């Protein structure tokens, strides 16, 4: 529950969810306090009678303990270094204007049209999503995929998830990004039979 509180704080989750998580955490602390004597007896007072594990010198055991942590940090460093361009787009983007086939898509078109996107999410090397609903993310109504971004050519390629196992059967969205700053960018693409021109603004 403490972890959930931290997620609510650092990811700016709604204040109602943050309040609930604090209340639940305090409730759990109360239940733990009721059984404090039993917890203390279990974790502090019991004497371990198992024989010690010997692996030669003391430093060997300490090295084995540190090894998983070192491997985890090394993997994170490798993951970031292997695809640095994806981090440039990472975040949540608001679709301020969307022009499809030369016509401006109304701001309320998402109520009946799931391809009238309002939010674009780039999650680093994990993937991206184009969502119509500006208030929540629903995977079943969003266009999702894995993407590659070339910052030198300003080209974006999204391999769209279609539920088919054969990658060759998947749709591909190819786009050109222009006027890119830390807060805004313009995304133009041809997807299926539509030409798309979107002005995006970074939310976070």
Coordinates of N, CA and C in Angstrom, one line a residue:
X1 N 0.8 -1.2 0.0 CA 0.0 0.0 0.0 C 0.9 1.3 0.0
X2 N 2.0 1.2 0.7 CA 2.9 2.4 0.6 C 3.4 2.6 -0.8
X3 N 3.6 1.5 -1.5 CA 4.0 1.6 -2.9 C 3.0 2.2 -3.8
X4 N 1.7 1.9 -3.5 CA 0.6 2.5 -4.2 C 0.5 4.0 -3.9
X5 N 0.7 4.4 -2.7 CA 0.7 5.8 -2.3 C 1.8 6.5 -3.1
X6 N 3.0 6.0 -3.2 CA 4.1 6.6 -4.0 C 3.7 6.7 -5.4
X7 N 3.1 5.7 -6.0 CA 2.7 5.7 -7.4 C 1.7 6.9 -7.6
X8 N 0.7 7.0 -6.7 CA -0.3 8.1 -6.8 C 0.4 9.4 -6.7
X9 N 1.4 9.6 -5.9 CA 2.1 10.9 -5.8 C 2.9 11.2 -7.0
X10 N 3.8 10.3 -7.4 CA 4.7 10.6 -8.5 C 4.2 10.5 -9.9
X11 N 3.0 9.8 -10.0 CA 2.4 9.8 -11.4 C 1.1 10.7 -11.4
X12 N 1.0 11.5 -10.4 CA -0.1 12.5 -10.3 C -1.5 11.9 -10.6
X13 N -1.7 10.8 -9.9 CA -3.0 10.1 -10.0 C -4.1 11.0 -9.3
X14 N -5.3 10.8 -9.6 CA -6.4 11.6 -9.1 C -6.4 11.7 -7.6
X15 N -6.7 12.8 -7.0 CA -6.7 13.1 -5.6 C -7.5 12.1 -4.8
X16 N -8.7 11.7 -5.4 CA -9.5 10.7 -4.7 C -8.8 9.4 -4.5
X17 N -8.1 8.9 -5.5 CA -7.4 7.6 -5.4 C -6.3 7.8 -4.4
X18 N -5.6 8.9 -4.3 CA -4.5 9.1 -3.3 C -5.1 9.1 -1.9
X19 N -6.3 9.8 -1.7 CA -6.9 9.8 -0.4 C -7.3 8.4 0.0
X20 N -7.9 7.6 -0.9 CA -8.3 6.2 -0.6 C -7.0 5.4 -0.2
X21 N -6.0 5.5 -0.9 CA -4.8 4.7 -0.6 C -4.2 5.1 0.8
X22 N -4.3 6.3 1.2 CA -3.8 6.7 2.5 C -4.7 6.1 3.6
X23 N -6.0 6.2 3.3 CA -7.0 5.6 4.3 C -6.7 4.1 4.5
X24 N -6.6 3.4 3.3 CA -6.4 1.9 3.4 C -5.1 1.6 4.1
X25 N -4.0 2.4 3.9 CA -2.7 2.2 4.5 C -2.8 2.3 6.0
X26 N -3.5 3.4 6.4 CA -3.7 3.6 7.9 C -4.5 2.5 8.5
X27 N -5.5 2.0 7.8 CA -6.3 0.9 8.3 C -5.4 -0.4 8.5
X28 N -4.6 -0.6 7.5 CA -3.7 -1.8 7.6 C -2.7 -1.6 8.7
X29 N -2.2 -0.4 8.9 CA -1.3 -0.2 10.1 C -2.0 -0.5 11.4
X30 N -3.3 -0.1 11.4 CA -4.1 -0.4 12.7 C -4.2 -1.9 12.9
X31 N -4.5 -2.7 11.8 CA -4.6 -4.1 12.0 C -3.2 -4.7 12.4
X32 N -2.1 -4.2 11.9 CA -0.8 -4.7 12.3 C -0.5 -4.4 13.8
X33 N -1.0 -3.2 14.2 CA -0.7 -2.8 15.6 C -1.5 -3.7 16.5
X34 N -2.7 -4.1 16.1 CA -3.5 -5.0 17.0 C -2.7 -6.3 17.3
X35 N -2.0 -6.8 16.3 CA -1.3 -8.1 16.5 C 0.2 -7.8 16.7
X36 N 0.6 -6.7 17.2 CA 2.0 -6.3 17.3 C 2.8 -7.4 18.1
X37 N 2.2 -7.9 19.2 CA 3.0 -8.9 20.0 C 3.3 -10.1 19.2
X38 N 2.3 -10.6 18.4 CA 2.6 -11.8 17.6 C 3.6 -11.5 16.5
X39 N 3.5 -10.3 15.9 CA 4.5 -10.0 14.9 C 5.9 -9.9 15.4
X40 N 6.0 -9.3 16.6 CA 7.3 -9.1 17.3 C 7.9 -10.5 17.6
X41 N 7.0 -11.4 18.1 CA 7.5 -12.7 18.4 C 8.0 -13.5 17.2
X42 N 7.3 -13.3 16.0 CA 7.6 -14.0 14.8 C 8.9 -13.5 14.2
X43 N 9.0 -12.2 14.1 CA 10.1 -11.6 13.3 C 11.4 -11.2 14.2
X44 N 11.2 -11.0 15.5 CA 12.3 -10.6 16.3 C 12.7 -11.6 17.4
X45 N 11.8 -12.2 18.0 CA 12.1 -13.0 19.2 C 12.4 -14.5 18.9
X46 N 12.0 -15.0 17.7 CA 12.3 -16.4 17.4 C 13.8 -16.5 17.2
X47 N 14.4 -17.6 17.6 CA 15.8 -17.9 17.4 C 15.9 -18.8 16.3
X48 N 16.8 -18.5 15.4 CA 17.0 -19.4 14.2 C 18.0 -20.5 14.6
X49 N 17.5 -21.7 14.5 CA 18.4 -22.9 14.8 C 18.9 -23.6 13.6
X50 N 18.7 -23.1 12.4 CA 19.2 -23.7 11.2 C 20.7 -23.5 11.2
X51 N 21.4 -24.5 10.6 CA 22.9 -24.3 10.5 C 23.2 -23.2 9.5
X52 N 24.3 -22.4 9.7 CA 24.7 -21.4 8.8 C 25.1 -21.9 7.4
X53 N 24.9 -21.1 6.4 CA 25.4 -21.5 5.1 C 26.8 -21.0 4.9
X54 N 27.7 -21.9 4.6 CA 29.1 -21.5 4.4 C 29.5 -21.7 3.0
X55 N 30.1 -20.6 2.4 CA 30.6 -20.6 1.1 C 32.0 -20.1 1.0
X56 N 32.8 -20.6 1.8 CA 34.2 -20.2 1.9 C 34.3 -18.9 2.7
X57 N 34.8 -17.9 2.1 CA 35.0 -16.6 2.8 C 33.7 -15.8 2.9
X58 N 33.7 -14.9 3.8 CA 32.5 -14.1 4.0 C 32.1 -13.3 2.8
X59 N 33.1 -12.7 2.1 CA 32.8 -11.8 1.0 C 32.0 -12.6 -0.2
X60 N 32.2 -13.9 -0.3 CA 31.5 -14.6 -1.3 C 29.9 -14.5 -1.1
X61 N 29.5 -14.7 0.1 CA 28.0 -14.5 0.4 C 27.5 -13.1 0.1
X62 N 28.3 -12.1 0.5 CA 27.9 -10.7 0.2 C 27.9 -10.4 -1.3
X63 N 28.8 -11.0 -2.0 CA 28.9 -10.8 -3.4 C 27.7 -11.4 -4.1
X64 N 27.3 -12.6 -3.7 CA 26.1 -13.2 -4.2 C 24.8 -12.4 -3.9
X65 N 24.8 -11.8 -2.8 CA 23.6 -11.0 -2.4 C 23.5 -9.7 -3.3
X66 N 24.7 -9.1 -3.6 CA 24.7 -7.9 -4.4 C 24.5 -8.2 -5.9
X67 N 24.8 -9.4 -6.3 CA 24.8 -9.7 -7.8 C 23.4 -9.4 -8.4
X68 N 22.3 -9.9 -7.9 CA 21.0 -9.6 -8.5 C 20.7 -8.1 -8.7
X69 N 21.1 -7.3 -7.7 CA 20.9 -5.9 -7.8 C 21.8 -5.3 -9.0
X70 N 23.0 -5.7 -9.0 CA 23.9 -5.3 -10.1 C 23.4 -5.7 -11.5
X71 N 22.9 -6.9 -11.6 CA 22.3 -7.3 -12.9 C 21.1 -6.5 -13.3
X72 N 20.3 -6.2 -12.3 CA 19.1 -5.4 -12.6 C 19.5 -4.0 -13.1
X73 N 20.4 -3.3 -12.5 CA 20.8 -2.0 -12.9 C 21.5 -2.1 -14.3
X74 N 22.3 -3.1 -14.5 CA 23.0 -3.3 -15.8 C 22.0 -3.5 -16.9
X75 N 20.9 -4.2 -16.6 CA 19.8 -4.4 -17.7 C 19.1 -3.1 -18.0
X76 N 18.8 -2.3 -16.9 CA 18.2 -1.0 -17.2 C 19.0 -0.1 -18.0
X77 N 20.3 -0.1 -17.7 CA 21.3 0.8 -18.5 C 21.3 0.3 -19.9
X78 N 21.4 -1.0 -20.1 CA 21.4 -1.5 -21.5 C 20.1 -1.2 -22.2
X79 N 19.0 -1.3 -21.6 CA 17.7 -1.1 -22.2 C 17.6 0.4 -22.7
X80 N 18.1 1.3 -21.8 CA 18.0 2.7 -22.2 C 19.0 3.0 -23.3
X81 N 20.2 2.5 -23.2 CA 21.3 2.8 -24.2 C 21.0 2.2 -25.6
X82 N 20.3 1.0 -25.6 CA 20.0 0.3 -26.8 C 19.0 1.0 -27.7
X83 N 18.1 1.8 -27.1 CA 17.1 2.5 -27.9 C 16.9 3.9 -27.3
X84 N 17.9 4.8 -27.5 CA 17.9 6.1 -26.9 C 16.8 7.0 -27.6
X85 N 16.5 6.8 -28.8 CA 15.6 7.7 -29.5 C 14.2 7.7 -29.0
X86 N 13.8 6.5 -28.5 CA 12.4 6.4 -28.0 C 12.1 7.3 -26.8
X87 N 13.2 7.5 -26.0 CA 13.0 8.3 -24.8 C 12.7 9.8 -25.1
X88 N 13.0 10.2 -26.4 CA 12.7 11.6 -26.8 C 11.2 11.9 -26.8
X89 N 10.4 10.9 -27.2 CA 9.0 11.1 -27.3 C 8.2 10.6 -26.1
X90 N 8.9 10.0 -25.2 CA 8.2 9.3 -24.1 C 7.4 10.3 -23.3
X91 N 6.1 9.9 -23.0 CA 5.2 10.8 -22.2 C 3.8 10.7 -22.8
X92 N 3.0 11.6 -22.3 CA 1.6 11.7 -22.7 C 1.4 12.9 -23.5
X93 N 0.8 12.8 -24.7 CA 0.6 13.9 -25.6 C -0.9 14.1 -25.9
X94 N -1.3 15.4 -25.9 CA -2.7 15.8 -26.2 C -2.8 16.1 -27.7
X95 N -3.8 15.6 -28.3 CA -4.0 15.9 -29.7 C -4.9 17.2 -29.8
X96 N -4.2 18.3 -30.0 CA -4.9 19.6 -30.0 C -5.8 19.8 -31.3
X97 N -5.2 19.4 -32.4 CA -6.0 19.4 -33.7 C -5.7 18.2 -34.5
X98 N -6.7 17.6 -35.1 CA -6.6 16.5 -36.0 C -7.3 16.7 -37.3
X99 N -6.5 16.6 -38.4 CA -7.1 16.8 -39.7 C -7.0 15.4 -40.4
X100 N -8.1 14.9 -40.9 CA -8.2 13.6 -41.6 C -8.7 13.8 -43.0
X101 N -7.9 13.5 -44.0 CA -8.2 13.6 -45.4 C -8.6 15.1 -45.7
X102 N -7.9 16.0 -45.1 CA -8.2 17.4 -45.4 C -9.3 18.0 -44.6
X103 N -10.0 17.3 -43.7 CA -11.1 17.8 -42.9 C -10.7 17.8 -41.5
X104 N -11.0 18.9 -40.8 CA -10.8 18.9 -39.3 C -11.8 18.0 -38.6
X105 N -11.2 17.2 -37.7 CA -12.0 16.3 -36.9 C -12.6 17.1 -35.7
X106 N -13.9 17.1 -35.5 CA -14.5 17.9 -34.4 C -13.9 17.3 -33.0
X107 N -13.9 18.2 -32.0 CA -13.3 17.8 -30.7 C -14.1 16.8 -30.0
X108 N -15.4 16.7 -30.3 CA -16.2 15.7 -29.7 C -16.5 14.4 -30.5
X109 N -15.7 14.3 -31.6 CA -15.9 13.1 -32.5 C -15.6 11.8 -31.8
X110 N -14.7 11.8 -30.8 CA -14.3 10.6 -30.1 C -15.5 9.9 -29.4
X111 N -16.6 10.6 -29.2 CA -17.8 10.0 -28.6 C -18.4 8.8 -29.4
X112 N -18.2 8.9 -30.8 CA -18.8 7.9 -31.7 C -17.7 7.3 -32.6
X113 N -16.5 7.9 -32.6 CA -15.5 7.4 -33.5 C -14.2 7.1 -32.7
X114 N -13.8 5.9 -32.7 CA -12.6 5.5 -31.9 C -11.3 5.9 -32.6
X115 N -11.4 6.3 -33.9 CA -10.2 6.7 -34.6 C -10.0 8.2 -34.5
X116 N -10.9 8.9 -33.8 CA -10.7 10.3 -33.5 C -9.9 10.5 -32.2
X117 N -8.6 10.4 -32.3 CA -7.7 10.3 -31.2 C -7.6 11.6 -30.4
X118 N -7.6 11.5 -29.1 CA -7.4 12.6 -28.2 C -6.1 12.6 -27.5
X119 N -5.6 11.4 -27.2 CA -4.3 11.2 -26.5 C -3.4 10.3 -27.2
X120 N -2.1 10.6 -27.2 CA -1.1 9.7 -27.7 C -0.1 9.4 -26.6
X121 N 0.1 8.1 -26.3 CA 1.0 7.7 -25.2 C 2.2 7.0 -25.8
X122 N 3.4 7.5 -25.4 CA 4.7 6.9 -25.8 C 5.3 6.4 -24.5
X123 N 5.5 5.1 -24.4 CA 6.0 4.5 -23.2 C 7.5 4.0 -23.4
X124 N 8.3 4.8 -23.9 CA 9.7 4.4 -24.1 C 9.8 3.2 -25.1
X125 N 10.6 2.2 -24.7 CA 10.8 1.1 -25.6 C 9.7 0.1 -25.4
X126 N 8.7 0.3 -24.5 CA 7.7 -0.6 -24.3 C 6.5 -0.6 -25.3
X127 N 6.3 0.6 -25.9 CA 5.2 0.7 -26.9 C 4.5 2.0 -26.9
X128 N 3.5 2.2 -27.7 CA 2.7 3.4 -27.7 C 1.2 3.1 -28.0
X129 N 0.4 4.1 -27.8 CA -1.0 3.9 -27.9 C -1.6 5.2 -28.4
X130 N -2.6 5.1 -29.3 CA -3.4 6.3 -29.7 C -4.8 6.1 -29.2
X131 N -5.3 6.9 -28.2 CA -6.5 6.7 -27.5 C -7.5 7.8 -27.9
X132 N -8.8 7.4 -28.1 CA -9.8 8.5 -28.4 C -10.3 9.2 -27.1
X133 N -10.4 8.5 -26.0 CA -11.0 9.0 -24.8 C -10.0 9.9 -24.1
X134 N -10.3 11.2 -23.9 CA -9.4 12.1 -23.2 C -9.3 12.0 -21.7
X135 N -10.3 11.1 -21.1 CA -10.4 11.0 -19.7 C -9.9 9.7 -19.1
X136 N -9.8 8.7 -19.9 CA -9.3 7.4 -19.5 C -8.7 6.6 -20.7
X137 N -7.9 5.7 -20.4 CA -7.3 4.8 -21.4 C -7.9 3.5 -21.4
X138 N -8.5 3.1 -22.5 CA -9.1 1.7 -22.7 C -8.4 1.0 -23.8
X139 N -7.7 -0.1 -23.5 CA -6.9 -0.8 -24.6 C -7.8 -1.3 -25.8
X140 N -9.0 -1.7 -25.5 CA -9.9 -2.3 -26.5 C -10.3 -1.2 -27.6
X141 N -10.3 0.0 -27.2 CA -10.8 1.0 -28.2 C -9.6 1.9 -28.7
X142 N -8.4 1.5 -28.3 CA -7.2 2.3 -28.7 C -6.4 1.6 -29.8
X143 N -5.6 2.3 -30.5 CA -4.7 1.7 -31.5 C -3.3 1.6 -30.8
X144 N -2.8 0.4 -30.6 CA -1.6 0.2 -29.8 C -0.6 -0.5 -30.7
X145 N 0.7 -0.3 -30.4 CA 1.8 -0.9 -31.1 C 3.1 -0.6 -30.6
X146 N 4.1 -1.3 -31.2 CA 5.5 -1.0 -30.8 C 6.1 0.0 -31.9
X147 N 6.9 0.9 -31.4 CA 7.3 2.0 -32.3 C 8.8 2.1 -32.4
X148 N 9.3 2.7 -33.5 CA 10.7 3.0 -33.6 C 10.7 4.5 -34.2
X149 N 11.6 5.3 -33.5 CA 11.7 6.7 -33.9 C 13.1 7.0 -34.3
X150 N 13.3 7.6 -35.5 CA 14.6 8.0 -36.0 C 14.7 9.5 -35.8
X151 N 15.4 10.0 -34.8 CA 15.5 11.4 -34.5 C 16.2 12.2 -35.6
X152 N 17.1 11.5 -36.4 CA 17.8 12.2 -37.4 C 16.9 12.5 -38.6
X153 N 16.1 11.5 -39.0 CA 15.2 11.7 -40.1 C 13.8 12.2 -39.7
X154 N 13.6 12.2 -38.3 CA 12.3 12.6 -37.8 C 11.2 11.7 -38.3
X155 N 11.5 10.4 -38.4 CA 10.5 9.5 -38.9 C 10.1 8.5 -37.8
X156 N 8.8 8.2 -37.8 CA 8.2 7.4 -36.8 C 7.5 6.2 -37.5
X157 N 7.8 5.0 -37.0 CA 7.1 3.8 -37.5 C 6.5 3.0 -36.4
X158 N 5.2 2.7 -36.5 CA 4.5 2.0 -35.4 C 4.0 0.7 -36.0
X159 N 4.4 -0.4 -35.4 CA 3.9 -1.7 -35.8 C 2.7 -2.0 -35.0
X160 N 1.5 -1.9 -35.6 CA 0.2 -1.9 -34.8 C -0.1 -3.3 -34.4
X161 N -0.6 -3.5 -33.2 CA -1.0 -4.8 -32.7 C -2.4 -5.1 -33.3
X162 N -2.5 -6.2 -34.0 CA -3.7 -6.6 -34.6 C -4.3 -7.9 -34.0
X163 N -3.5 -8.5 -33.1 CA -3.9 -9.8 -32.5 C -3.5 -11.0 -33.3
X164 N -2.8 -10.7 -34.5 CA -2.4 -11.8 -35.3 C -0.9 -12.1 -34.9
X165 N -0.6 -13.4 -35.0 CA 0.7 -13.9 -34.6 C 1.8 -13.6 -35.7
X166 N 1.4 -13.5 -36.9 CA 2.3 -13.2 -38.0 C 2.6 -11.7 -38.1
X167 N 3.9 -11.3 -37.8 CA 4.2 -9.9 -37.9 C 3.9 -9.3 -39.3
X168 N 4.0 -10.1 -40.3 CA 3.8 -9.6 -41.7 C 2.4 -9.1 -41.9
X169 N 1.5 -9.7 -41.1 CA 0.1 -9.4 -41.3 C -0.3 -8.1 -40.5
X170 N 0.5 -7.6 -39.7 CA 0.2 -6.4 -38.9 C 0.2 -5.2 -39.7
X171 N -0.6 -4.2 -39.3 CA -0.6 -2.9 -40.0 C 0.6 -2.1 -39.5
X172 N 1.0 -1.2 -40.3 CA 2.1 -0.3 -40.0 C 1.7 1.2 -40.2
X173 N 1.9 2.0 -39.2 CA 1.7 3.4 -39.3 C 3.0 4.1 -39.5
X174 N 3.2 4.8 -40.6 CA 4.5 5.5 -40.9 C 4.2 7.0 -40.8
X175 N 4.9 7.7 -40.1 CA 4.7 9.1 -39.9 C 5.9 10.0 -40.0
X176 N 5.8 11.2 -40.3 CA 6.8 12.2 -40.2 C 6.6 13.2 -39.2
X177 N 7.5 13.5 -38.3 CA 7.4 14.4 -37.2 C 8.1 15.7 -37.5
X178 N 7.5 16.8 -37.4 CA 8.1 18.1 -37.7 C 7.8 19.1 -36.5
X179 N 8.4 20.2 -36.5 CA 8.2 21.3 -35.5 C 8.3 20.7 -34.1
X180 N 9.2 19.8 -33.9 CA 9.3 19.1 -32.6 C 10.1 19.9 -31.6
X181 N 9.5 20.2 -30.5 CA 10.1 20.8 -29.3 C 9.9 19.9 -28.1
X182 N 10.3 20.4 -27.0 CA 10.1 19.6 -25.8 C 8.6 19.5 -25.4
X183 N 7.8 20.5 -25.9 CA 6.4 20.6 -25.5 C 5.4 20.3 -26.6
X184 N 5.9 20.5 -27.9 CA 4.9 20.3 -29.0 C 5.6 19.6 -30.2
X185 N 4.7 19.1 -31.1 CA 5.2 18.5 -32.3 C 4.1 18.3 -33.2
X186 N 4.4 18.2 -34.5 CA 3.4 17.9 -35.5 C 3.6 16.5 -36.1
X187 N 2.6 15.7 -36.2 CA 2.7 14.3 -36.7 C 1.8 14.2 -38.0
X188 N 2.5 13.9 -39.1 CA 1.7 13.6 -40.3 C 2.0 12.2 -40.8
X189 N 0.9 11.6 -41.2 CA 1.1 10.2 -41.6 C 0.0 9.7 -42.6
X190 N 0.2 8.6 -43.2 CA -0.8 7.9 -44.0 C -1.0 6.6 -43.3
X191 N -2.2 6.3 -42.9 CA -2.5 5.1 -42.2 C -3.8 4.5 -42.8
X192 N -3.6 3.2 -43.3 CA -4.7 2.6 -44.0 C -5.1 3.4 -45.2
X193 N -6.3 4.0 -45.3 CA -6.7 4.8 -46.4 C -6.8 6.3 -46.1
X194 N -6.3 6.6 -44.9 CA -6.5 8.0 -44.4 C -5.1 8.8 -44.4
X195 N -5.2 10.0 -44.7 CA -4.1 10.9 -44.5 C -4.4 11.7 -43.2
X196 N -3.4 11.7 -42.3 CA -3.6 12.3 -41.0 C -2.6 13.4 -40.7
X197 N -3.0 14.5 -40.1 CA -2.2 15.6 -39.7 C -2.6 16.0 -38.3
X198 N -1.7 15.8 -37.3 CA -2.1 16.1 -35.9 C -1.1 17.0 -35.3
X199 N -1.6 18.0 -34.6 CA -0.8 18.8 -33.7 C -0.8 18.3 -32.3
X200 N 0.3 18.0 -31.7 CA 0.4 17.4 -30.4 C 1.0 18.4 -29.4
X201 N 0.5 18.3 -28.2 CA 1.1 19.1 -27.1 C 1.4 18.2 -25.9
X202 N 2.6 18.2 -25.3 CA 2.9 17.3 -24.2 C 2.2 17.7 -23.0
X203 N 1.6 16.7 -22.3 CA 0.9 16.9 -21.0 C 1.9 16.6 -19.9
X204 N 2.6 15.5 -20.1 CA 3.6 15.1 -19.1 C 4.6 14.1 -19.7

